[in-house]
Amino acid sequence: MKNALITGITGQDGSYLSELLLEKGYNVYGIMRRKSVVDYGNVEHIKDKIHFIYADMTDVISLINAMKISQADEVFNLAAQSFVATSWEQPLATTDIDALGVTNMLEAIRTVKPNARFYQASTSEMFGLVQEIPQKETTPFYPRSPYGVAKLYGHWITKNYRESFGLYACSGILFNHESERRGKEFVTRKITNAVARIKLEIQDCIELGNMDSKRDWGHSKDYVNAMWLMLQQDKPDDFVIATNETRTVREFVEIAFGHVGITLTWQGTGINEIGIDNATGKTIVKINPLFFRPAEVDILLGDPSKAEQTLGWKRDISFAELVERMIKNDLKLIEKEISISKL
């Protein structure tokens, strides 16, 4: 029976990865920051099956202690300040966690158990102002946010520890992956939550930023399987995990509304664009310039062929199913909220 240590265990990816590892018979340890109120987040339903350790990515002593307690055979570093907008508001905190935190975790592994295998959650945001389409493992990086820059440091320090100290350390360059467990601050969940609320007539409209941004969207459950596969290979390597399909934010909005029987008509351009409900004539989508990034990432499109060929990885959940699952989940959650409020 293997021991796994997961940082960021209460998040979207941490919860799906925990479920996967528990199914495979792992002892799962998870790092949590101490708070005045304990919050198990997305692993609330399996908290009794997980061994929690209080530690912090900015405190290497606590990470060394976590390694000693868990004696982890595999370490999955998913902890991050992962919201791009917040990285502009808190660039130093983002750097401490997303960049230096990776070094701290690698040092903890090197100190306590250098034969442990390490997975670093890299991101397509490192490509930023893309230098080629689609993006693959050899594509030059050009990050366009403090988040992307910090993640690029984490990516390169992982590679350096692999090459300098012989650690089994690899990075998954994951493109956008969403799910029913996505935080509401992220655009995909913001959309599906708002669509459900508009359908149930408790919200009038949704305000969004750049509708023309293009992203490569997959489901988190598929992507955590790729993380696990990376640590089962004979040699460590880095892999792009993506769908090789790109959609605009506008397309996501249209499909999301379509799942609740609402068809949109678009009027205007740029910041004056609005989306109108065909059936009622009401404006239910508006553009708010405050949601535009200081430096935009216009298109992300990943080439997962290396992961498909080397790891045998493939995605099972299509884009349409991803959106449908998110919409159904938000409808269920909001209907529950409404019924409770009536009581």
mmCIF file of C-alpha atoms in Angstrom:
data_model
loop_
_atom_site.group_PDB
_atom_site.id
_atom_site.type_symbol
_atom_site.label_atom_id
_atom_site.label_comp_id
_atom_site.label_asym_id
_atom_site.label_seq_id
_atom_site.Cartn_x
_atom_site.Cartn_y
_atom_site.Cartn_z
ATOM 1 C CA MET A 1 0.000 0.000 0.000
ATOM 2 C CA LYS A 2 1.465 3.344 -1.101
ATOM 3 C CA ASN A 3 1.371 6.587 0.845
ATOM 4 C CA ALA A 4 0.434 9.760 -1.023
ATOM 5 C CA LEU A 5 0.736 13.338 0.201
ATOM 6 C CA ILE A 6 -1.468 15.958 -1.477
ATOM 7 C CA THR A 7 -1.074 19.699 -1.033
ATOM 8 C CA GLY A 8 -4.174 21.710 -1.931
ATOM 9 C CA ILE A 9 -6.270 18.676 -1.032
ATOM 10 C CA THR A 10 -9.464 20.622 -0.291
ATOM 11 C CA GLY A 11 -9.624 22.150 -3.778
ATOM 12 C CA GLN A 12 -11.236 20.888 -6.951
ATOM 13 C CA ASP A 13 -8.308 18.779 -8.184
ATOM 14 C CA GLY A 14 -7.329 17.674 -4.692
ATOM 15 C CA SER A 15 -10.757 16.178 -4.092
ATOM 16 C CA TYR A 16 -10.911 14.231 -7.349
ATOM 17 C CA LEU A 17 -7.324 13.037 -6.903
ATOM 18 C CA SER A 18 -8.094 11.912 -3.331
ATOM 19 C CA GLU A 19 -11.031 9.860 -4.564
ATOM 20 C CA LEU A 20 -8.895 8.286 -7.282
ATOM 21 C CA LEU A 21 -6.057 7.358 -4.906
ATOM 22 C CA LEU A 22 -8.409 5.987 -2.258
ATOM 23 C CA GLU A 23 -10.006 3.778 -4.917
ATOM 24 C CA LYS A 24 -6.516 2.507 -5.771
ATOM 25 C CA GLY A 25 -5.813 1.598 -2.145
ATOM 26 C CA TYR A 26 -3.471 4.433 -1.181
ATOM 27 C CA ASN A 27 -3.082 5.875 2.284
ATOM 28 C CA VAL A 28 -3.924 9.501 1.542
ATOM 29 C CA TYR A 29 -2.410 12.349 3.540
ATOM 30 C CA GLY A 30 -3.470 15.917 2.937
ATOM 31 C CA ILE A 31 -1.889 19.211 3.913
ATOM 32 C CA MET A 32 -4.175 21.838 5.407
ATOM 33 C CA ARG A 33 -3.440 25.332 6.680
ATOM 34 C CA ARG A 34 -4.616 25.943 10.211
ATOM 35 C CA LYS A 35 -7.647 28.244 10.349
ATOM 36 C CA SER A 36 -9.910 29.432 13.145
ATOM 37 C CA VAL A 37 -12.715 27.440 11.514
ATOM 38 C CA VAL A 38 -11.849 24.041 10.041
ATOM 39 C CA ASP A 39 -12.887 23.861 6.386
ATOM 40 C CA TYR A 40 -12.586 20.557 4.529
ATOM 41 C CA GLY A 41 -13.857 22.086 1.299
ATOM 42 C CA ASN A 42 -14.383 19.571 -1.491
ATOM 43 C CA VAL A 43 -13.225 16.595 0.600
ATOM 44 C CA GLU A 44 -15.855 17.004 3.303
ATOM 45 C CA HIS A 45 -17.547 13.786 2.096
ATOM 46 C CA ILE A 46 -14.347 11.722 2.466
ATOM 47 C CA LYS A 47 -12.619 13.535 5.332
ATOM 48 C CA ASP A 48 -12.714 10.440 7.556
ATOM 49 C CA LYS A 49 -10.632 8.529 5.002
ATOM 50 C CA ILE A 50 -7.858 11.118 4.816
ATOM 51 C CA HIS A 51 -4.997 11.792 7.243
ATOM 52 C CA PHE A 52 -4.727 15.581 7.564
ATOM 53 C CA ILE A 53 -1.486 17.353 8.465
ATOM 54 C CA TYR A 54 -1.277 21.042 9.334
ATOM 55 C CA ALA A 55 1.411 22.694 7.234
ATOM 56 C CA ASP A 56 1.968 25.665 4.942
ATOM 57 C CA MET A 57 3.712 25.962 1.579
ATOM 58 C CA THR A 58 5.625 29.019 2.821
ATOM 59 C CA ASP A 59 7.034 27.149 5.859
ATOM 60 C CA VAL A 60 9.615 24.559 4.852
ATOM 61 C CA ILE A 61 9.899 23.192 8.420
ATOM 62 C CA SER A 62 6.210 22.286 8.391
ATOM 63 C CA LEU A 63 6.607 20.581 5.005
ATOM 64 C CA ILE A 64 9.568 18.565 6.270
ATOM 65 C CA ASN A 65 7.389 17.499 9.184
ATOM 66 C CA ALA A 66 4.594 16.535 6.773
ATOM 67 C CA MET A 67 7.016 14.334 4.839
ATOM 68 C CA LYS A 68 8.217 12.682 8.046
ATOM 69 C CA ILE A 69 4.656 11.947 9.184
ATOM 70 C CA SER A 70 3.345 10.728 5.807
ATOM 71 C CA GLN A 71 6.488 8.939 4.573
ATOM 72 C CA ALA A 72 4.950 9.682 1.175
ATOM 73 C CA ASP A 73 5.881 7.560 -1.805
ATOM 74 C CA GLU A 74 4.157 10.067 -4.070
ATOM 75 C CA VAL A 75 3.700 13.797 -3.511
ATOM 76 C CA PHE A 76 1.181 15.784 -5.544
ATOM 77 C CA ASN A 77 1.685 19.542 -5.251
ATOM 78 C CA LEU A 78 -1.679 21.099 -6.095
ATOM 79 C CA ALA A 79 -1.524 23.965 -3.597
ATOM 80 C CA ALA A 80 -1.617 27.384 -5.226
ATOM 81 C CA GLN A 81 -3.110 30.817 -5.254
ATOM 82 C CA SER A 82 -4.756 29.846 -8.525
ATOM 83 C CA PHE A 83 -7.032 32.768 -9.420
ATOM 84 C CA VAL A 84 -5.347 34.943 -12.053
ATOM 85 C CA ALA A 85 -7.193 38.153 -11.094
ATOM 86 C CA THR A 86 -6.096 37.811 -7.469
ATOM 87 C CA SER A 87 -2.475 37.400 -8.561
ATOM 88 C CA TRP A 88 -2.533 41.034 -9.729
ATOM 89 C CA GLU A 89 -3.940 42.121 -6.349
ATOM 90 C CA GLN A 90 -1.575 39.892 -4.332
ATOM 91 C CA PRO A 91 1.518 39.333 -6.480
ATOM 92 C CA LEU A 92 3.910 38.701 -3.588
ATOM 93 C CA ALA A 93 1.642 36.221 -1.819
ATOM 94 C CA THR A 94 1.114 34.449 -5.150
ATOM 95 C CA THR A 95 4.892 34.254 -5.595
ATOM 96 C CA ASP A 96 5.463 32.924 -2.089
ATOM 97 C CA ILE A 97 2.967 30.079 -2.558
ATOM 98 C CA ASP A 98 3.137 29.247 -6.267
ATOM 99 C CA ALA A 99 6.884 29.707 -6.809
ATOM 100 C CA LEU A 100 8.874 29.510 -3.571
ATOM 101 C CA GLY A 101 6.397 27.013 -2.109
ATOM 102 C CA VAL A 102 7.394 24.509 -4.795
ATOM 103 C CA THR A 103 11.052 24.849 -3.803
ATOM 104 C CA ASN A 104 10.094 24.320 -0.161
ATOM 105 C CA MET A 105 8.244 21.117 -1.024
ATOM 106 C CA LEU A 106 11.112 19.838 -3.151
ATOM 107 C CA GLU A 107 13.574 20.573 -0.348
ATOM 108 C CA ALA A 108 11.363 18.711 2.110
ATOM 109 C CA ILE A 109 11.356 15.682 -0.182
ATOM 110 C CA ARG A 110 15.106 15.868 -0.766
ATOM 111 C CA THR A 111 15.715 16.102 2.979
ATOM 112 C CA VAL A 112 13.354 13.395 4.206
ATOM 113 C CA LYS A 113 12.692 10.938 1.393
ATOM 114 C CA PRO A 114 14.562 11.646 -1.865
ATOM 115 C CA ASN A 115 13.189 8.513 -3.543
ATOM 116 C CA ALA A 116 9.628 9.867 -3.315
ATOM 117 C CA ARG A 117 7.992 10.783 -6.622
ATOM 118 C CA PHE A 118 6.860 14.393 -7.084
ATOM 119 C CA TYR A 119 4.149 15.903 -9.259
ATOM 120 C CA GLN A 120 4.036 19.660 -9.852
ATOM 121 C CA ALA A 121 0.813 21.248 -11.097
ATOM 122 C CA SER A 122 1.987 23.532 -13.882
ATOM 123 C CA THR A 123 -0.447 25.513 -16.018
ATOM 124 C CA SER A 124 -1.215 26.607 -19.560
ATOM 125 C CA GLU A 125 -1.097 30.203 -18.250
ATOM 126 C CA MET A 126 2.692 29.877 -18.566
ATOM 127 C CA PHE A 127 2.203 30.089 -22.356
ATOM 128 C CA GLY A 128 0.344 33.414 -22.016
ATOM 129 C CA LEU A 129 1.103 35.352 -25.190
ATOM 130 C CA VAL A 130 1.289 32.145 -27.173
ATOM 131 C CA GLN A 131 4.246 31.589 -29.482
ATOM 132 C CA GLU A 132 2.633 28.778 -31.477
ATOM 133 C CA ILE A 133 -0.716 27.049 -31.874
ATOM 134 C CA PRO A 134 -1.329 24.481 -30.523
ATOM 135 C CA GLN A 135 0.942 24.638 -27.496
ATOM 136 C CA LYS A 136 3.024 21.581 -26.637
ATOM 137 C CA GLU A 137 5.849 20.670 -24.283
ATOM 138 C CA THR A 138 8.455 22.395 -26.489
ATOM 139 C CA THR A 139 6.518 25.648 -26.985
ATOM 140 C CA PRO A 140 8.336 28.695 -25.529
ATOM 141 C CA PHE A 141 6.678 30.250 -22.476
ATOM 142 C CA TYR A 142 5.450 33.854 -22.249
ATOM 143 C CA PRO A 143 3.383 34.305 -19.064
ATOM 144 C CA ARG A 144 1.093 37.341 -18.826
ATOM 145 C CA SER A 145 0.212 37.522 -15.134
ATOM 146 C CA PRO A 146 1.939 37.218 -11.744
ATOM 147 C CA TYR A 147 0.222 33.824 -11.478
ATOM 148 C CA GLY A 148 1.720 32.644 -14.773
ATOM 149 C CA VAL A 149 5.173 33.952 -13.840
ATOM 150 C CA ALA A 150 5.092 32.277 -10.419
ATOM 151 C CA LYS A 151 3.935 29.004 -11.928
ATOM 152 C CA LEU A 152 6.744 29.178 -14.482
ATOM 153 C CA TYR A 153 9.276 29.368 -11.650
ATOM 154 C CA GLY A 154 7.630 26.318 -10.056
ATOM 155 C CA HIS A 155 7.824 24.485 -13.370
ATOM 156 C CA TRP A 156 11.503 25.240 -13.934
ATOM 157 C CA ILE A 157 12.599 24.574 -10.352
ATOM 158 C CA THR A 158 10.951 21.154 -10.621
ATOM 159 C CA LYS A 159 12.938 20.440 -13.775
ATOM 160 C CA ASN A 160 16.120 21.681 -12.091
ATOM 161 C CA TYR A 161 15.698 19.415 -9.059
ATOM 162 C CA ARG A 162 15.119 16.499 -11.414
ATOM 163 C CA GLU A 163 18.250 17.191 -13.419
ATOM 164 C CA SER A 164 20.483 18.347 -10.538
ATOM 165 C CA PHE A 165 19.547 15.905 -7.765
ATOM 166 C CA GLY A 166 18.053 12.984 -9.673
ATOM 167 C CA LEU A 167 14.639 13.365 -8.063
ATOM 168 C CA TYR A 168 11.659 11.748 -9.738
ATOM 169 C CA ALA A 169 10.002 15.113 -10.343
ATOM 170 C CA CYS A 170 7.645 15.951 -13.168
ATOM 171 C CA SER A 171 5.209 18.660 -14.176
ATOM 172 C CA GLY A 172 1.805 18.402 -15.753
ATOM 173 C CA ILE A 173 1.133 21.459 -17.905
ATOM 174 C CA LEU A 174 -2.611 21.354 -17.429
ATOM 175 C CA PHE A 175 -4.900 23.436 -19.581
ATOM 176 C CA ASN A 176 -8.161 24.775 -18.167
ATOM 177 C CA HIS A 177 -10.043 22.039 -16.359
ATOM 178 C CA GLU A 178 -13.329 22.641 -14.651
ATOM 179 C CA SER A 179 -16.008 20.699 -12.770
ATOM 180 C CA GLU A 180 -19.007 20.923 -10.504
ATOM 181 C CA ARG A 181 -16.514 21.585 -7.676
ATOM 182 C CA ARG A 182 -14.931 24.651 -9.286
ATOM 183 C CA GLY A 183 -14.840 27.810 -7.164
ATOM 184 C CA LYS A 184 -17.480 30.410 -8.051
ATOM 185 C CA GLU A 185 -14.836 33.062 -8.738
ATOM 186 C CA PHE A 186 -13.689 31.191 -11.870
ATOM 187 C CA VAL A 187 -15.456 32.224 -15.063
ATOM 188 C CA THR A 188 -16.877 28.795 -15.913
ATOM 189 C CA ARG A 189 -18.527 28.287 -12.525
ATOM 190 C CA LYS A 190 -19.535 31.941 -12.429
ATOM 191 C CA ILE A 191 -21.385 31.320 -15.696
ATOM 192 C CA THR A 192 -23.098 28.065 -14.747
ATOM 193 C CA ASN A 193 -24.099 29.369 -11.314
ATOM 194 C CA ALA A 194 -25.564 32.533 -12.862
ATOM 195 C CA VAL A 195 -27.348 30.622 -15.624
ATOM 196 C CA ALA A 196 -29.012 28.404 -13.024
ATOM 197 C CA ARG A 197 -30.035 31.437 -10.957
ATOM 198 C CA ILE A 198 -31.389 33.250 -14.009
ATOM 199 C CA LYS A 199 -33.346 30.150 -15.019
ATOM 200 C CA LEU A 200 -34.837 29.951 -11.514
ATOM 201 C CA GLU A 201 -35.625 33.692 -11.671
ATOM 202 C CA ILE A 202 -33.535 34.764 -8.676
ATOM 203 C CA GLN A 203 -30.948 36.685 -10.726
ATOM 204 C CA ASP A 204 -31.509 39.102 -13.609
ATOM 205 C CA CYS A 205 -28.252 38.959 -15.568
ATOM 206 C CA ILE A 206 -24.567 38.073 -15.510
ATOM 207 C CA GLU A 207 -21.657 40.459 -16.104
ATOM 208 C CA LEU A 208 -18.550 39.113 -17.849
ATOM 209 C CA GLY A 209 -15.274 40.346 -19.334
ATOM 210 C CA ASN A 210 -13.634 39.383 -22.632
ATOM 211 C CA MET A 211 -16.129 37.179 -24.481
ATOM 212 C CA ASP A 212 -13.617 36.406 -27.237
ATOM 213 C CA SER A 213 -11.014 34.739 -25.004
ATOM 214 C CA LYS A 214 -10.430 31.188 -26.210
ATOM 215 C CA ARG A 215 -9.689 28.328 -23.846
ATOM 216 C CA ASP A 216 -9.085 24.597 -23.998
ATOM 217 C CA TRP A 217 -11.544 23.242 -21.399
ATOM 218 C CA GLY A 218 -11.624 19.721 -19.940
ATOM 219 C CA HIS A 219 -12.957 18.073 -16.777
ATOM 220 C CA SER A 220 -10.859 17.859 -13.605
ATOM 221 C CA LYS A 221 -11.713 14.197 -13.058
ATOM 222 C CA ASP A 222 -9.991 13.261 -16.320
ATOM 223 C CA TYR A 223 -6.986 15.448 -15.585
ATOM 224 C CA VAL A 224 -6.172 14.050 -12.126
ATOM 225 C CA ASN A 225 -5.911 10.626 -13.752
ATOM 226 C CA ALA A 226 -3.124 12.062 -15.905
ATOM 227 C CA MET A 227 -1.344 13.293 -12.767
ATOM 228 C CA TRP A 228 -1.361 9.797 -11.330
ATOM 229 C CA LEU A 229 -0.197 8.234 -14.600
ATOM 230 C CA MET A 230 2.817 10.573 -14.726
ATOM 231 C CA LEU A 231 4.143 9.142 -11.452
ATOM 232 C CA GLN A 232 3.765 5.531 -12.618
ATOM 233 C CA GLN A 233 6.297 5.785 -15.482
ATOM 234 C CA ASP A 234 9.861 4.471 -15.491
ATOM 235 C CA LYS A 235 11.298 7.967 -15.951
ATOM 236 C CA PRO A 236 9.986 11.403 -14.939
ATOM 237 C CA ASP A 237 8.964 13.811 -17.679
ATOM 238 C CA ASP A 238 6.698 16.783 -18.338
ATOM 239 C CA PHE A 239 3.402 16.528 -20.207
ATOM 240 C CA VAL A 240 0.759 18.821 -21.660
ATOM 241 C CA ILE A 241 -2.721 17.719 -20.607
ATOM 242 C CA ALA A 242 -5.432 19.223 -22.792
ATOM 243 C CA THR A 243 -8.303 18.424 -25.149
ATOM 244 C CA ASN A 244 -6.919 19.972 -28.374
ATOM 245 C CA GLU A 245 -10.212 21.871 -28.689
ATOM 246 C CA THR A 246 -10.730 25.574 -28.079
ATOM 247 C CA ARG A 247 -13.934 27.468 -27.248
ATOM 248 C CA THR A 248 -14.636 31.139 -26.619
ATOM 249 C CA VAL A 249 -16.218 32.372 -23.411
ATOM 250 C CA ARG A 250 -19.187 33.337 -25.600
ATOM 251 C CA GLU A 251 -19.583 29.711 -26.728
ATOM 252 C CA PHE A 252 -19.477 28.534 -23.114
ATOM 253 C CA VAL A 253 -22.217 31.013 -22.238
ATOM 254 C CA GLU A 254 -24.400 29.971 -25.179
ATOM 255 C CA ILE A 255 -24.095 26.256 -24.410
ATOM 256 C CA ALA A 256 -24.737 26.822 -20.709
ATOM 257 C CA PHE A 257 -27.923 28.785 -21.389
ATOM 258 C CA GLY A 258 -28.900 26.198 -24.003
ATOM 259 C CA HIS A 259 -28.915 23.496 -21.322
ATOM 260 C CA VAL A 260 -31.713 25.351 -19.504
ATOM 261 C CA GLY A 261 -33.693 26.082 -22.676
ATOM 262 C CA ILE A 262 -32.614 29.703 -23.147
ATOM 263 C CA THR A 263 -31.419 30.915 -26.562
ATOM 264 C CA LEU A 264 -29.398 34.113 -26.789
ATOM 265 C CA THR A 265 -29.235 36.838 -29.408
ATOM 266 C CA TRP A 266 -26.143 39.058 -29.306
ATOM 267 C CA GLN A 267 -26.287 42.786 -29.956
ATOM 268 C CA GLY A 268 -23.536 45.412 -30.002
ATOM 269 C CA THR A 269 -19.783 44.914 -29.997
ATOM 270 C CA GLY A 270 -16.913 45.055 -27.512
ATOM 271 C CA ILE A 271 -17.827 46.445 -24.100
ATOM 272 C CA ASN A 272 -21.261 47.397 -25.452
ATOM 273 C CA GLU A 273 -22.182 43.823 -26.360
ATOM 274 C CA ILE A 274 -25.220 42.337 -24.650
ATOM 275 C CA GLY A 275 -26.927 38.943 -24.710
ATOM 276 C CA ILE A 276 -30.708 38.959 -24.969
ATOM 277 C CA ASP A 277 -33.071 36.116 -24.056
ATOM 278 C CA ASN A 278 -34.961 35.354 -27.274
ATOM 279 C CA ALA A 279 -38.099 34.295 -25.415
ATOM 280 C CA THR A 280 -38.451 37.286 -23.071
ATOM 281 C CA GLY A 281 -36.438 40.029 -24.768
ATOM 282 C CA LYS A 282 -34.580 40.664 -21.495
ATOM 283 C CA THR A 283 -30.867 41.476 -21.375
ATOM 284 C CA ILE A 284 -29.293 38.657 -19.373
ATOM 285 C CA VAL A 285 -25.603 39.047 -20.337
ATOM 286 C CA LYS A 286 -23.648 42.296 -20.025
ATOM 287 C CA ILE A 287 -19.977 43.192 -20.478
ATOM 288 C CA ASN A 288 -18.136 44.824 -17.586
ATOM 289 C CA PRO A 289 -14.693 46.327 -18.405
ATOM 290 C CA LEU A 290 -13.615 45.668 -14.797
ATOM 291 C CA PHE A 291 -13.397 41.956 -15.642
ATOM 292 C CA PHE A 292 -10.825 42.429 -18.435
ATOM 293 C CA ARG A 293 -7.253 41.421 -17.580
ATOM 294 C CA PRO A 294 -4.427 43.996 -17.590
ATOM 295 C CA ALA A 295 -2.601 41.719 -20.065
ATOM 296 C CA GLU A 296 -4.967 39.383 -21.895
ATOM 297 C CA VAL A 297 -4.309 35.761 -22.792
ATOM 298 C CA ASP A 298 -6.268 35.485 -26.026
ATOM 299 C CA ILE A 299 -6.039 31.805 -26.905
ATOM 300 C CA LEU A 300 -4.924 28.598 -25.236
ATOM 301 C CA LEU A 301 -5.003 25.338 -27.187
ATOM 302 C CA GLY A 302 -3.018 22.335 -26.002
ATOM 303 C CA ASP A 303 -1.610 19.361 -27.911
ATOM 304 C CA PRO A 304 -1.914 16.296 -25.615
ATOM 305 C CA SER A 305 -0.442 13.806 -28.113
ATOM 306 C CA LYS A 306 2.664 13.100 -25.990
ATOM 307 C CA ALA A 307 0.516 12.239 -22.951
ATOM 308 C CA GLU A 308 -1.810 10.118 -25.069
ATOM 309 C CA GLN A 309 1.059 8.154 -26.601
ATOM 310 C CA THR A 310 3.372 7.839 -23.581
ATOM 311 C CA LEU A 311 0.911 7.657 -20.688
ATOM 312 C CA GLY A 312 -2.014 6.090 -22.518
ATOM 313 C CA TRP A 313 -4.118 8.981 -21.216
ATOM 314 C CA LYS A 314 -7.370 10.080 -22.773
ATOM 315 C CA ARG A 315 -10.240 12.233 -21.644
ATOM 316 C CA ASP A 316 -13.669 10.709 -21.162
ATOM 317 C CA ILE A 317 -15.827 13.776 -20.457
ATOM 318 C CA SER A 318 -16.593 15.965 -23.483
ATOM 319 C CA PHE A 319 -16.956 19.734 -23.390
ATOM 320 C CA ALA A 320 -20.730 19.515 -23.790
ATOM 321 C CA GLU A 321 -20.976 17.002 -20.938
ATOM 322 C CA LEU A 322 -18.717 19.159 -18.759
ATOM 323 C CA VAL A 323 -21.043 22.146 -19.127
ATOM 324 C CA GLU A 324 -24.147 19.997 -18.640
ATOM 325 C CA ARG A 325 -22.765 18.462 -15.426
ATOM 326 C CA MET A 326 -21.920 21.889 -14.034
ATOM 327 C CA ILE A 327 -25.346 23.317 -14.911
ATOM 328 C CA LYS A 328 -27.248 20.365 -13.420
ATOM 329 C CA ASN A 329 -25.215 20.563 -10.231
ATOM 330 C CA ASP A 330 -25.781 24.311 -9.824
ATOM 331 C CA LEU A 331 -29.511 23.950 -10.491
ATOM 332 C CA LYS A 332 -29.684 21.286 -7.782
ATOM 333 C CA LEU A 333 -27.698 23.395 -5.284
ATOM 334 C CA ILE A 334 -29.762 26.532 -5.871
ATOM 335 C CA GLU A 335 -33.086 24.672 -5.750
ATOM 336 C CA LYS A 336 -31.943 23.308 -2.386
ATOM 337 C CA GLU A 337 -31.096 26.849 -1.220
ATOM 338 C CA ILE A 338 -34.546 28.064 -2.280
ATOM 339 C CA SER A 339 -36.351 25.226 -0.470
ATOM 340 C CA ILE A 340 -34.343 25.868 2.718
ATOM 341 C CA SER A 341 -35.072 29.605 2.610
ATOM 342 C CA LYS A 342 -38.789 28.901 2.293
ATOM 343 C CA LEU A 343 -38.655 26.812 5.453
#
